[in-house]
Coordinates of C-alpha atoms in Angstrom, one line a residue:
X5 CA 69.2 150.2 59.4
X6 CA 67.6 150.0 56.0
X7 CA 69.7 147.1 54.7
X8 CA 69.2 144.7 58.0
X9 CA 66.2 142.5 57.5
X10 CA 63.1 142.6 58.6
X11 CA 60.8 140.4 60.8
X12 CA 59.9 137.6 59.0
X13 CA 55.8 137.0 58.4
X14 CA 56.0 134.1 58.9
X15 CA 57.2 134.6 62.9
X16 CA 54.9 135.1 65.2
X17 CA 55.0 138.6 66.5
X18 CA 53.1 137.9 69.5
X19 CA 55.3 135.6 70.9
X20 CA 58.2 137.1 72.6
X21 CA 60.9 134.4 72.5
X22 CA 60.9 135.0 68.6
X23 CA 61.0 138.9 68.8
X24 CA 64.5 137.7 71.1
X25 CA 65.7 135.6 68.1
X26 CA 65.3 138.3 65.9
X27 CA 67.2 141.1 67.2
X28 CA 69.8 138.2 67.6
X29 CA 69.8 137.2 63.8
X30 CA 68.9 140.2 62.6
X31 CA 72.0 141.7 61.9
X32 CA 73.8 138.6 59.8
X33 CA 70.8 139.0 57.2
X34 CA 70.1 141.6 54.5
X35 CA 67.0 143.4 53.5
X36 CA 64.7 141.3 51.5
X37 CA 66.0 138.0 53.3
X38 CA 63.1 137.2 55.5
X39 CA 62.7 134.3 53.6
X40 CA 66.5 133.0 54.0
X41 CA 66.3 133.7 57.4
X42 CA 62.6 131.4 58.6
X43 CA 63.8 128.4 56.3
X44 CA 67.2 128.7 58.0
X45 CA 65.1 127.3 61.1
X46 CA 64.1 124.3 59.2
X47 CA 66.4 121.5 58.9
X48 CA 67.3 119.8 55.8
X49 CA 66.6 116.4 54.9
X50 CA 70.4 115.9 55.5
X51 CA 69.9 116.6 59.1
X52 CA 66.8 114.3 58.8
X53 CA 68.8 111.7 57.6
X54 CA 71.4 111.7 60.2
X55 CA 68.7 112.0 63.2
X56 CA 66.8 109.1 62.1
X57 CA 70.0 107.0 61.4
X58 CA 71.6 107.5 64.7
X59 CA 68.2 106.9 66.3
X60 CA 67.3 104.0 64.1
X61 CA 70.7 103.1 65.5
X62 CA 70.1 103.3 69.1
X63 CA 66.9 101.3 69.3
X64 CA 68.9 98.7 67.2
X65 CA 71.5 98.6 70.1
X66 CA 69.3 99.0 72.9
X67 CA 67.2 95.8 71.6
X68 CA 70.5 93.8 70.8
X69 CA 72.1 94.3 74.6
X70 CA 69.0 93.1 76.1
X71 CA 68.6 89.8 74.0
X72 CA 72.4 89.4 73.8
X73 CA 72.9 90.2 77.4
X74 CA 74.4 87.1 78.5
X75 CA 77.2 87.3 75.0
X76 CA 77.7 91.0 75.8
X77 CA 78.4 90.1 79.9
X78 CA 81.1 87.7 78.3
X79 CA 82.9 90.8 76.6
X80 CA 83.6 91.9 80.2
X81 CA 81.4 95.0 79.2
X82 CA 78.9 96.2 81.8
X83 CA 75.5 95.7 80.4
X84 CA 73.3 97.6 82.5
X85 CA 75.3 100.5 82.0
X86 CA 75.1 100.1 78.1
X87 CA 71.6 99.2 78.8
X88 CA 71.4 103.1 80.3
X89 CA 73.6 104.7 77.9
X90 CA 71.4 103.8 75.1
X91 CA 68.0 105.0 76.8
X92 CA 70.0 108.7 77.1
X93 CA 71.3 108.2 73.6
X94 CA 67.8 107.8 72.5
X95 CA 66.2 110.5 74.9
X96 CA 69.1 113.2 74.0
X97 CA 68.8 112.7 69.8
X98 CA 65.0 112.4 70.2
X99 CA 65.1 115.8 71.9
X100 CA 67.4 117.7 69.6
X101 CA 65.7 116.4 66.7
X102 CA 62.3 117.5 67.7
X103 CA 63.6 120.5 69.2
X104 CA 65.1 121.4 65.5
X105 CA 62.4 119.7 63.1
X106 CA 59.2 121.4 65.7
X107 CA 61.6 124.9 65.9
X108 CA 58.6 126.9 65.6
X109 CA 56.0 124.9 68.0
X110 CA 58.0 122.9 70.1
X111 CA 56.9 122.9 74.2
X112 CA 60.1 124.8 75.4
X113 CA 60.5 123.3 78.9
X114 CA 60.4 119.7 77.4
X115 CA 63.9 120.2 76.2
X116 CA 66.0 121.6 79.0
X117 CA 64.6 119.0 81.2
X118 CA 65.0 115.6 78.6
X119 CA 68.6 116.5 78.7
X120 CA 68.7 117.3 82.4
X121 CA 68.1 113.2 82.7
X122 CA 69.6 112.1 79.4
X123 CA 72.7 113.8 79.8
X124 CA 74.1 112.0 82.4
X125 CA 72.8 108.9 81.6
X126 CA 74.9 109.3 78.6
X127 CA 77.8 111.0 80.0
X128 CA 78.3 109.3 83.2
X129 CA 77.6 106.0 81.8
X130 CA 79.9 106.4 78.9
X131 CA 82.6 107.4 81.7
X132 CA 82.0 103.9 83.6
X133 CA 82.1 101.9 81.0
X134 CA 85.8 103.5 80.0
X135 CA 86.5 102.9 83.7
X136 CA 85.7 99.6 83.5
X137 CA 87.6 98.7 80.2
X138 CA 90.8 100.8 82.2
X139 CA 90.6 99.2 85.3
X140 CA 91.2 95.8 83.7
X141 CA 94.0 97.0 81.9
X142 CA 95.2 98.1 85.2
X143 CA 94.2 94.8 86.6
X144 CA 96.3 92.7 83.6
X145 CA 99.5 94.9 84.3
X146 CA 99.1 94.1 87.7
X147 CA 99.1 90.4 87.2
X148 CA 101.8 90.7 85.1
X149 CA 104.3 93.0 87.1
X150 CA 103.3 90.2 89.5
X151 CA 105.1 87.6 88.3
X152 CA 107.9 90.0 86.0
X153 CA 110.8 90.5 87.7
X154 CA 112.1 93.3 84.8
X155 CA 112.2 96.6 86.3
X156 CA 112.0 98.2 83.3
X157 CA 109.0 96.3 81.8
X158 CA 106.6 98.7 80.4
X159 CA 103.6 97.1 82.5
X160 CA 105.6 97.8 85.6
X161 CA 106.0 101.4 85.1
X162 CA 102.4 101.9 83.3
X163 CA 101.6 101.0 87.1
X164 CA 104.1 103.2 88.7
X165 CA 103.3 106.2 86.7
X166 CA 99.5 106.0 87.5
X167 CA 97.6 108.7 88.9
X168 CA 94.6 110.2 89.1
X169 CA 92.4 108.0 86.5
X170 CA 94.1 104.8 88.4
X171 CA 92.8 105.5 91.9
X172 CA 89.2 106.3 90.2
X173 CA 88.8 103.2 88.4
X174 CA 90.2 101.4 91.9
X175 CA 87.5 103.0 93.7
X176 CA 84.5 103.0 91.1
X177 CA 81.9 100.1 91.0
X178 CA 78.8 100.1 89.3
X179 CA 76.4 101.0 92.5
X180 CA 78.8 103.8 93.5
X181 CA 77.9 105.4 89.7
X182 CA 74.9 105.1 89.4
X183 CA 74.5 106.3 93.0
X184 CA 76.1 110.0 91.5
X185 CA 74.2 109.7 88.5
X186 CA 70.7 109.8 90.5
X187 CA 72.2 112.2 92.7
X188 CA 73.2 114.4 90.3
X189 CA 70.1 114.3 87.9
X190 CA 68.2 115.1 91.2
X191 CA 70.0 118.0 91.8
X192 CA 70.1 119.4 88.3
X193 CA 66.6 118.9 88.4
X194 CA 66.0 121.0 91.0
X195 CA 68.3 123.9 90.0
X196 CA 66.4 123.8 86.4
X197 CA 63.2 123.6 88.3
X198 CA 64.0 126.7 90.5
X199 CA 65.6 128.5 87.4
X200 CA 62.4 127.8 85.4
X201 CA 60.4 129.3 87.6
X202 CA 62.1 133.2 86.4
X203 CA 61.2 132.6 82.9
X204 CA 64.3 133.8 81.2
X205 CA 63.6 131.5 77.9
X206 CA 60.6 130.2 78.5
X207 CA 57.4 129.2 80.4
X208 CA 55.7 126.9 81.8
X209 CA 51.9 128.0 83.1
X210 CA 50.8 128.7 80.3
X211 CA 53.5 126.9 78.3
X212 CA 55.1 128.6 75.4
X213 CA 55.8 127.1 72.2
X214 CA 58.6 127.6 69.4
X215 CA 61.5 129.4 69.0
X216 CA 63.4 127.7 72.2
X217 CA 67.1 128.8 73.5
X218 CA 68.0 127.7 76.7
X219 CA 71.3 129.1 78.4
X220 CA 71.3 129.5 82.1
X221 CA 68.6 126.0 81.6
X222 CA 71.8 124.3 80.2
X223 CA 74.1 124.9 83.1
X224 CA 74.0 121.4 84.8
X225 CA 74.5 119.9 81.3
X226 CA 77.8 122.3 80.5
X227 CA 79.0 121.4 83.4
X228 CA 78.8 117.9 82.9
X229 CA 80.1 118.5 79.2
X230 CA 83.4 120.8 80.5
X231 CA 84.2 117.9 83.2
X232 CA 84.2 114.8 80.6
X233 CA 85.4 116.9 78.0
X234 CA 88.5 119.0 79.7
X235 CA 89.2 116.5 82.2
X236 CA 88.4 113.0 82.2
X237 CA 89.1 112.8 78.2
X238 CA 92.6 113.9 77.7
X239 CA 93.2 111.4 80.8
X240 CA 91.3 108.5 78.9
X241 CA 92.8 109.4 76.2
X242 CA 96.4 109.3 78.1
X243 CA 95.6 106.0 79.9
X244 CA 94.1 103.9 77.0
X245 CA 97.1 104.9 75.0
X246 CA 99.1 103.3 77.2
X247 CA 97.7 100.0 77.4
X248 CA 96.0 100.0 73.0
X249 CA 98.9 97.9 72.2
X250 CA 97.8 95.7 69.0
X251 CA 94.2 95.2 71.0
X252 CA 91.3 95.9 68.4
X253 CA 88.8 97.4 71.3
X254 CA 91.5 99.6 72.6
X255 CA 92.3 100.9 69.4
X256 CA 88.7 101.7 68.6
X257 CA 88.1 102.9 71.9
X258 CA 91.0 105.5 71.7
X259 CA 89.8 106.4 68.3
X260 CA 86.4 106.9 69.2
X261 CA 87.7 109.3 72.0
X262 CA 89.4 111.5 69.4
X263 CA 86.2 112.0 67.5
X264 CA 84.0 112.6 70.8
X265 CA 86.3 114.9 71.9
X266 CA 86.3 116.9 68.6
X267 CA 82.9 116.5 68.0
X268 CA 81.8 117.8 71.6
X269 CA 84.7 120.9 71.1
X270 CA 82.7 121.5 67.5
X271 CA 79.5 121.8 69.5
X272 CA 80.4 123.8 72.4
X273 CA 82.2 126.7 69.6
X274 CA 79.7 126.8 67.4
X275 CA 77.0 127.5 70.4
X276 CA 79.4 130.1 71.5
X277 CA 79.6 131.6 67.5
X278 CA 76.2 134.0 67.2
X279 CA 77.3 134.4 63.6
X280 CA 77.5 130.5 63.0
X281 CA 74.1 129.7 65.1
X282 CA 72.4 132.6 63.2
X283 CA 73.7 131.8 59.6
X284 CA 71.6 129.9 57.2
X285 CA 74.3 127.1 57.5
X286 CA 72.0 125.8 60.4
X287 CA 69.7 124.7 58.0
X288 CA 72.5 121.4 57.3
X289 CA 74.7 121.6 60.1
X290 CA 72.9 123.0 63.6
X291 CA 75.4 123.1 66.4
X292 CA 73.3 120.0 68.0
X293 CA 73.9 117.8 64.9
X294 CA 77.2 117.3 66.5
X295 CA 76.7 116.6 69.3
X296 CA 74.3 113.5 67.8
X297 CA 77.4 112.9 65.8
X298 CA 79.0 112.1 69.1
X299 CA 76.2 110.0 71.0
X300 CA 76.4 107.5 67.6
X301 CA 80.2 107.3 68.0
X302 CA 79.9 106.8 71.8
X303 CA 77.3 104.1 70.6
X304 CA 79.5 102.7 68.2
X305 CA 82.1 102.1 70.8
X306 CA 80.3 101.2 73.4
X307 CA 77.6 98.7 72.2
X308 CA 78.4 97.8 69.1
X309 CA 82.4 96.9 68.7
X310 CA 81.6 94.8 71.9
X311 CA 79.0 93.3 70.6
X312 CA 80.8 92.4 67.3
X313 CA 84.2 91.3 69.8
X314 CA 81.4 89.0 71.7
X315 CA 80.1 87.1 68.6
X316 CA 84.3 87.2 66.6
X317 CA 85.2 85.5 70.1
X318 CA 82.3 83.2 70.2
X319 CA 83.2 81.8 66.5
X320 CA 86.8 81.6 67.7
X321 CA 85.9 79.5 70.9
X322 CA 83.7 77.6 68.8
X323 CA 86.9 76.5 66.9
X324 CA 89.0 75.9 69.5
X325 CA 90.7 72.5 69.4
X326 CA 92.6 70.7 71.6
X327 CA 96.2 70.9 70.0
X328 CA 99.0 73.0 70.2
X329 CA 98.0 74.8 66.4
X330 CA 94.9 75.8 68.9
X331 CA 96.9 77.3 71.9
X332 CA 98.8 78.9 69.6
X333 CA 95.5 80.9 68.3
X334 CA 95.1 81.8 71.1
X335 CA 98.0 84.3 71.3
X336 CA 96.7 85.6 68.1
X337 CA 93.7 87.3 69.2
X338 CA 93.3 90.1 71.9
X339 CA 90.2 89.2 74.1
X340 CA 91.0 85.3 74.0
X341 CA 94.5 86.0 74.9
X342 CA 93.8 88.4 78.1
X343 CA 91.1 85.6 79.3
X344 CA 93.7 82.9 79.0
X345 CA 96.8 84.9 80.9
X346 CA 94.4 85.8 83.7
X347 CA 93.7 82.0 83.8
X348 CA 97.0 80.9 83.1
X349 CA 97.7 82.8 86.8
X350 CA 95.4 81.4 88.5
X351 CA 96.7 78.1 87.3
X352 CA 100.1 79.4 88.3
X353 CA 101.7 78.8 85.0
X354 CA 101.5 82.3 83.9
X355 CA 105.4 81.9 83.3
X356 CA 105.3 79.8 80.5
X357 CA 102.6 82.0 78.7
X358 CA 105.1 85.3 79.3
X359 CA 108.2 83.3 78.2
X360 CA 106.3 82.3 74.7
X361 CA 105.5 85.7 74.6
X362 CA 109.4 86.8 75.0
X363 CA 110.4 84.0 73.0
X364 CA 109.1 85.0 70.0
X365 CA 110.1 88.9 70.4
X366 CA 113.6 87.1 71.0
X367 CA 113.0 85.5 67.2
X368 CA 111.9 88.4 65.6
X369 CA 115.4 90.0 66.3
X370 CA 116.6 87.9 63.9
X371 CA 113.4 88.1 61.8
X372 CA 114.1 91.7 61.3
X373 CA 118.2 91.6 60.4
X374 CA 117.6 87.9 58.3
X375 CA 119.0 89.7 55.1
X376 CA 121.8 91.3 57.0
X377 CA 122.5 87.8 59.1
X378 CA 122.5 86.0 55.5
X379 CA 124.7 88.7 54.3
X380 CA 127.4 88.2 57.5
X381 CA 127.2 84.3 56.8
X382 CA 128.1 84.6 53.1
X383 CA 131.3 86.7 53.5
X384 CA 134.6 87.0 55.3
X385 CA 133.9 88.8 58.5
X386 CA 136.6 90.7 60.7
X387 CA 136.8 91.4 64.1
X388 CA 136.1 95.5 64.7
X389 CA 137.9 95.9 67.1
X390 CA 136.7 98.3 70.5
X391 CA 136.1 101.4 68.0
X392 CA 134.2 99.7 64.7
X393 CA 134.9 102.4 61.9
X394 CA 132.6 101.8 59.3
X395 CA 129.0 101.6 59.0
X396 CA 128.6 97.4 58.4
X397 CA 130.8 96.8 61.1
X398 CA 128.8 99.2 63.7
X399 CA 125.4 97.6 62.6
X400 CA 126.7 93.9 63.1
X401 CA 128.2 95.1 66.6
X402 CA 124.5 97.0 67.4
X403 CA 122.7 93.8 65.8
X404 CA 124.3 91.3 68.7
X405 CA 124.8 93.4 71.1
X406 CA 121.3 93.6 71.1
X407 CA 121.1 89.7 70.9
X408 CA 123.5 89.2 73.8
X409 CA 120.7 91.4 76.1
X410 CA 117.7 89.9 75.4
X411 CA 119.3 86.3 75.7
X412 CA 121.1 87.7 78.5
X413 CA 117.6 88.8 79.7
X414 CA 115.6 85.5 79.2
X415 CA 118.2 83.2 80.7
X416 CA 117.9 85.6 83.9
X417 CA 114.1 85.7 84.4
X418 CA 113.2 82.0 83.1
X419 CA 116.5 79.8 84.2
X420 CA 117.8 81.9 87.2
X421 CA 116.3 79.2 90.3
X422 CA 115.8 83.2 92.4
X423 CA 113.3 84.1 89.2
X424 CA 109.5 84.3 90.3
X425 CA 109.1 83.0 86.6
X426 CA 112.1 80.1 86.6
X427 CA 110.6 77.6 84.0
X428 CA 110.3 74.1 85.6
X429 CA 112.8 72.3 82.7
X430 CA 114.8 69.3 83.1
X431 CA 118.1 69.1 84.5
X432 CA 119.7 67.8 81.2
X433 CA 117.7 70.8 78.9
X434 CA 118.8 74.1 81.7
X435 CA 122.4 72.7 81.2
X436 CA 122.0 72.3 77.3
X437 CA 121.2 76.1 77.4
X438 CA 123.4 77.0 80.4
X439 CA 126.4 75.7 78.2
X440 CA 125.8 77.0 74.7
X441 CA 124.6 80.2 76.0
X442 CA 128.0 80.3 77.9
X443 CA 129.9 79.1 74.7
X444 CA 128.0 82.1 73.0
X445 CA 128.9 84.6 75.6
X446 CA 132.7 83.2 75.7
X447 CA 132.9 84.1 71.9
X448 CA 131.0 87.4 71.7
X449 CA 132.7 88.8 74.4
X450 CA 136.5 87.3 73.0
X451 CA 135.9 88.7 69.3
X452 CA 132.8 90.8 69.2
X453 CA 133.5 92.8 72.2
X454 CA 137.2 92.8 72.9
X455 CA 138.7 91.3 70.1
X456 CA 141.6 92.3 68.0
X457 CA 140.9 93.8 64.8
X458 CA 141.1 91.9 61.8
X459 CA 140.5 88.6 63.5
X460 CA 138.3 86.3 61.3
X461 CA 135.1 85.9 62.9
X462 CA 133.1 82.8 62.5
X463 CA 129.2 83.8 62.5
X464 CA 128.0 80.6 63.6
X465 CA 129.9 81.1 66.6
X466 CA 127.7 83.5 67.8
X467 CA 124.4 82.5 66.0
X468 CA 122.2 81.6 69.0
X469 CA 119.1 82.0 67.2
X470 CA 118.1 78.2 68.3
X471 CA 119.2 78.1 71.8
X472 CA 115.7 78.0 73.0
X473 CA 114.0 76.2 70.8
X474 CA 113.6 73.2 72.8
X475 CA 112.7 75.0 75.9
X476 CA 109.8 77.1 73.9
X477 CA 108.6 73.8 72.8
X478 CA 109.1 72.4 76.4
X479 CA 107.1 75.6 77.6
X480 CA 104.2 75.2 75.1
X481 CA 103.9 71.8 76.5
X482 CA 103.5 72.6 79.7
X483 CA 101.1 75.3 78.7
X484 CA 98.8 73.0 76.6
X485 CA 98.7 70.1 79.1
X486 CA 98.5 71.8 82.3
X487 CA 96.6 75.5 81.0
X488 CA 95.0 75.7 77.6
X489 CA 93.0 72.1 77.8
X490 CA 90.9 73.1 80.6
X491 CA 90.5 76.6 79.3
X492 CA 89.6 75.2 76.0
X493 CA 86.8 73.1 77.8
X494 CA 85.6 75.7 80.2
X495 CA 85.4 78.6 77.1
X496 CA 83.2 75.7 74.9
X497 CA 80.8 75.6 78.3
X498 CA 80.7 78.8 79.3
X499 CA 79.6 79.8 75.5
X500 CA 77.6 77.3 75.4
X501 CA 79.3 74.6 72.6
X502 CA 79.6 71.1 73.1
X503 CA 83.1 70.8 75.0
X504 CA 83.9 67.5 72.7
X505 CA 82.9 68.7 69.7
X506 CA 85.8 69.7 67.2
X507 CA 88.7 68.0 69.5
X508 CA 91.6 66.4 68.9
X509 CA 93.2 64.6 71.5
X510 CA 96.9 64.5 70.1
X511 CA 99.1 67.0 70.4
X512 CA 99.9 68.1 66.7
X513 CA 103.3 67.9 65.5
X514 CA 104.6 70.7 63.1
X515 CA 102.2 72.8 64.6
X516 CA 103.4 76.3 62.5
X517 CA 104.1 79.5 65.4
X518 CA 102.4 82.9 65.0
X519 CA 102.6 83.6 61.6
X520 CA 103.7 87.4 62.1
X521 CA 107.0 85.8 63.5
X522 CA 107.3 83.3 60.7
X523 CA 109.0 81.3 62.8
X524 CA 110.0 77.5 61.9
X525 CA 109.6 75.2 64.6
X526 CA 109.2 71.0 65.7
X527 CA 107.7 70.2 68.3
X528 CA 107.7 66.7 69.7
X529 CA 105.3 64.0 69.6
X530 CA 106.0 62.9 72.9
X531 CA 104.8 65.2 76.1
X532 CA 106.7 65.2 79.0
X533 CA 104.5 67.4 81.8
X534 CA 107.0 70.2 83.1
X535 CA 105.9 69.9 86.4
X536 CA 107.5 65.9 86.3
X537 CA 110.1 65.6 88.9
X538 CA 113.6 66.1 87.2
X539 CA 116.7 65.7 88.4
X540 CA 118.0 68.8 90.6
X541 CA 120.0 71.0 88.8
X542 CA 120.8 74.8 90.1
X543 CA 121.9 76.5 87.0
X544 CA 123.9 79.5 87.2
X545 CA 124.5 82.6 84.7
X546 CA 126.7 81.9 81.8
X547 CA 127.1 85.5 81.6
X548 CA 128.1 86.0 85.2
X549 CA 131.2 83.3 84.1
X550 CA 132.4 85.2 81.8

């Protein structure tokens, strides 16, 4: 007993929430560490620091959503929800700072019921505005497995496979949240009102000052914390992993998840760890910084990266110009390009964006295997045979059979007349293709697939890296006079730049394809609109003749 410390002078004895604190600590100090144990209780200017930052921060945000509202409703983000989620950011930091910088004359029943209000409105906000970024994910899947007749395209069976996080973003709006969130700070508000009236941590007539711990105060707030972090997490975590993709705010937001969800873990053990919450450690790093930690990175994904994607997006609408080097920018950035396929649907030429799309994947096979390609065209190749034995022979087999499927695939969803996505082409072009696809298929099949060994093989034969060129170029076309030049226009209004401004009214020759393909292509001065009436022609499969 004579080596535990004593009570420190510096407490109050007469106060009996710090005589509870003391036989708590008491036994992770030694004798003659009274002073140790009262400056453990005072936070260091790092924690100082951090507070004023994140809260700094917040009012930063808060200010920027409200005059930015109209930029921010343009990101598809939900701004009264942000506008929400920042008032609890500010109300929960605000109370865990002064809780921690006032430890020893802070009102006790001021902190269990700021974070009976500002909880939710962190937590339950947070959780719409996930909902909402899911359910369009959900709603661009859907538009595409509309108009995708691929079974086994990845959209098609994110949709399939949904489950419980799919039917809550279907059924959540706005009102219907923020219905739960009053109903459920109501509630918790009474529960903490009828526990506060035992006194277990503190009171409230007369009200007693420093040395605060609330438990049984914190229940509605664990609660809340064990439901978004046990279960809708790992499930946002799951979905938004699905649907990331090369999409900058997806990969932030799934990011930002990871660190909530380690933060808020970090909090809720260290609560639960008397000889961490006790230890002079607290001084730097009190279980509550993080928990702060985690509202700033819940800020930082939800206010901020939209509010940097709002102004990146205006600058790239701002420099939007009428040619097809412009339409083609389009496909390089994530927010423009989900605006333009949902409007390319409702213009009902959402096939020609999905085949540019396919097009270029279609390229990058031979992208990838150029060296190896070059390497085939150089030398004296030999037929396999059913049973290649070496290792070149099994990757040039792999590399085209590979080839054969996705052309094989293309000509099927884009050419095919019982394809929901058939490409309105003209007669003379689907027959160009229909034949040298044919002519491709005639050859692969004779010596790739069921040729003799040792035949000589002639690799331009079955070089189909061309065959559709011309309908891509066809496709872009019919994209740029029938999709992109209105959605140019009605982008430059709805941001509010002059639609003329910065337009060129010529469709650009040359115009160079997504550079991460580095694909070389012409394009032809004169447009013909796809939608022109062509001669009929009803192509059929060249791989069905063979």
């Amino acid at each position: 007993m004579n080596d535990i410390v004593s009570f420190p002078p510096q407490w109050d004895k007469t106060n009996p929430y710090a005589m509870i604190l003391y036989d708590k600590c008491k036994m992770h100090y030694k004798l003659n560490e009274e002073e140790k144990l009262y400056e453990s209780f005072i936070p260091n200017a790092v924690f100082h620091a951090i507070c004023i930052s994140v809260l700094v921060y917040s009012y930063i945000s808060l200010i920027l959503v409200i005059i930015k509202r109209d930029a921010y409703i343009k990101t598809k983000s939900n701004v009264n929800l942000s506008i929400i989620f920042s008032v609890g950011t500010i109300m929960n930091v605000t109370s865990l700072y002064l809780k921690r910088v006032r430890f020893y004359d802070y009102p006790c029943f001021l902190f269990p019921f700021v974070n009976t209000i500002g909880f939710p409105l962190n937590f339950i906000s947070c959780c719409g505005n996930i909902m909402i970024y899911l359910r369009q994910c959900y709603n661009n899947a859907d538009l595409y497995s509309k108009h995708s007749n691929n079974s086994g395209d990845q959209k098609k069976n994110i949709l399939k496979k949904n489950n419980l996080m799919y039917k809550i973003c279907l059924w959540f709006t706005e009102s219907k949240l923020l219905n739960m969130m009053t109903i459920y700070i109501t509630i918790s508000l009474f529960i903490l009102i009828f526990i506060s009236a035992f006194e277990v941590n503190y009171t409230i007539h007369p009200i007693s000052y420093g040395y605060c711990q609330t438990n049984i105060e914190k229940a509605s707030e664990v609660l809340l914390i064990i439901v978004f972090l046990y279960i809708f997490t790992p499930m946002a975590i799951f979905e938004i992993n699905k649907f990331r993709g090369s999409f900058f705010y997806g990969r932030i937001l799934l990011v930002s998840l990871i660190l909530i969800y380690i933060l808020a873990n970090l909090y809720v053990i260290t609560n639960l760890i008397r000889s961490y919450w006790c230890s002079h450690i607290i001084r730097f790093f009190p279980p509550d910084i993080f928990l702060i930690l985690m509202f700033y990175v819940f800020s930082l994904s939800q206010i901020t990266i939209p509010l940097y994607e709002s102004y990146k997006v205006s600058k790239k609408i701002n420099n939007l110009e009428l040619t097809k080097k412009g339409l083609l920018k389009v496909f390089q950035n994530d927010i423009l390009y989900k605006e333009f396929f949902e409007y390319a649907v409702k213009k009902r030429s959402v096939e020609y964006a999905i085949f540019h799309i396919e097009y270029l994947e279609f390229k990058n096979i031979f992208k990838i295997n150029k060296d190896f390609i070059d390497e085939l065209s150089g030398s004296r190749i030999l037929a396999p045979g059913p049973e290649p034995s070496n290792a070149k022979d099994k990757k040039m087999v792999q590399l085209f059979e590979e080839i054969y499927k996705k052309a094989d695939d293309i000509y099927t969803k884009y050419f095919n007349k019982e394809s929901e996505l058939e490409l309105n082409l003209p007669a003379k072009m689907v027959k160009k293709v229909n034949n040298r696809l044919y002519d491709y298929n005639i050859y692969y099949n004779r010596y790739i697939v069921n040729g003799t060994e040792g035949h000589e093989i002639d690799i331009k034969q079955i070089n189909c890296e061309t065959i559709f060129d011309e309908v891509h170029g066809e496709a872009l076309d019919s994209l740029f006079l029938n999709v992109y030049s209105s959605f140019a226009k009605d982008k430059k209004k709805t941001y509010g730049f002059n639609a003329n401004s910065k337009v060129a009214r010529t469709l650009s020759p040359n115009s160079p394809l997504d550079p991460n393909f580095n694909i070389d292509s012409t394009f032809s001065m004169e447009v013909t609109s796809p939608v022109s009436a062509h001669s009929s022609y009803t192509p059929t499969s060249p791989i069905s003749q063979v």
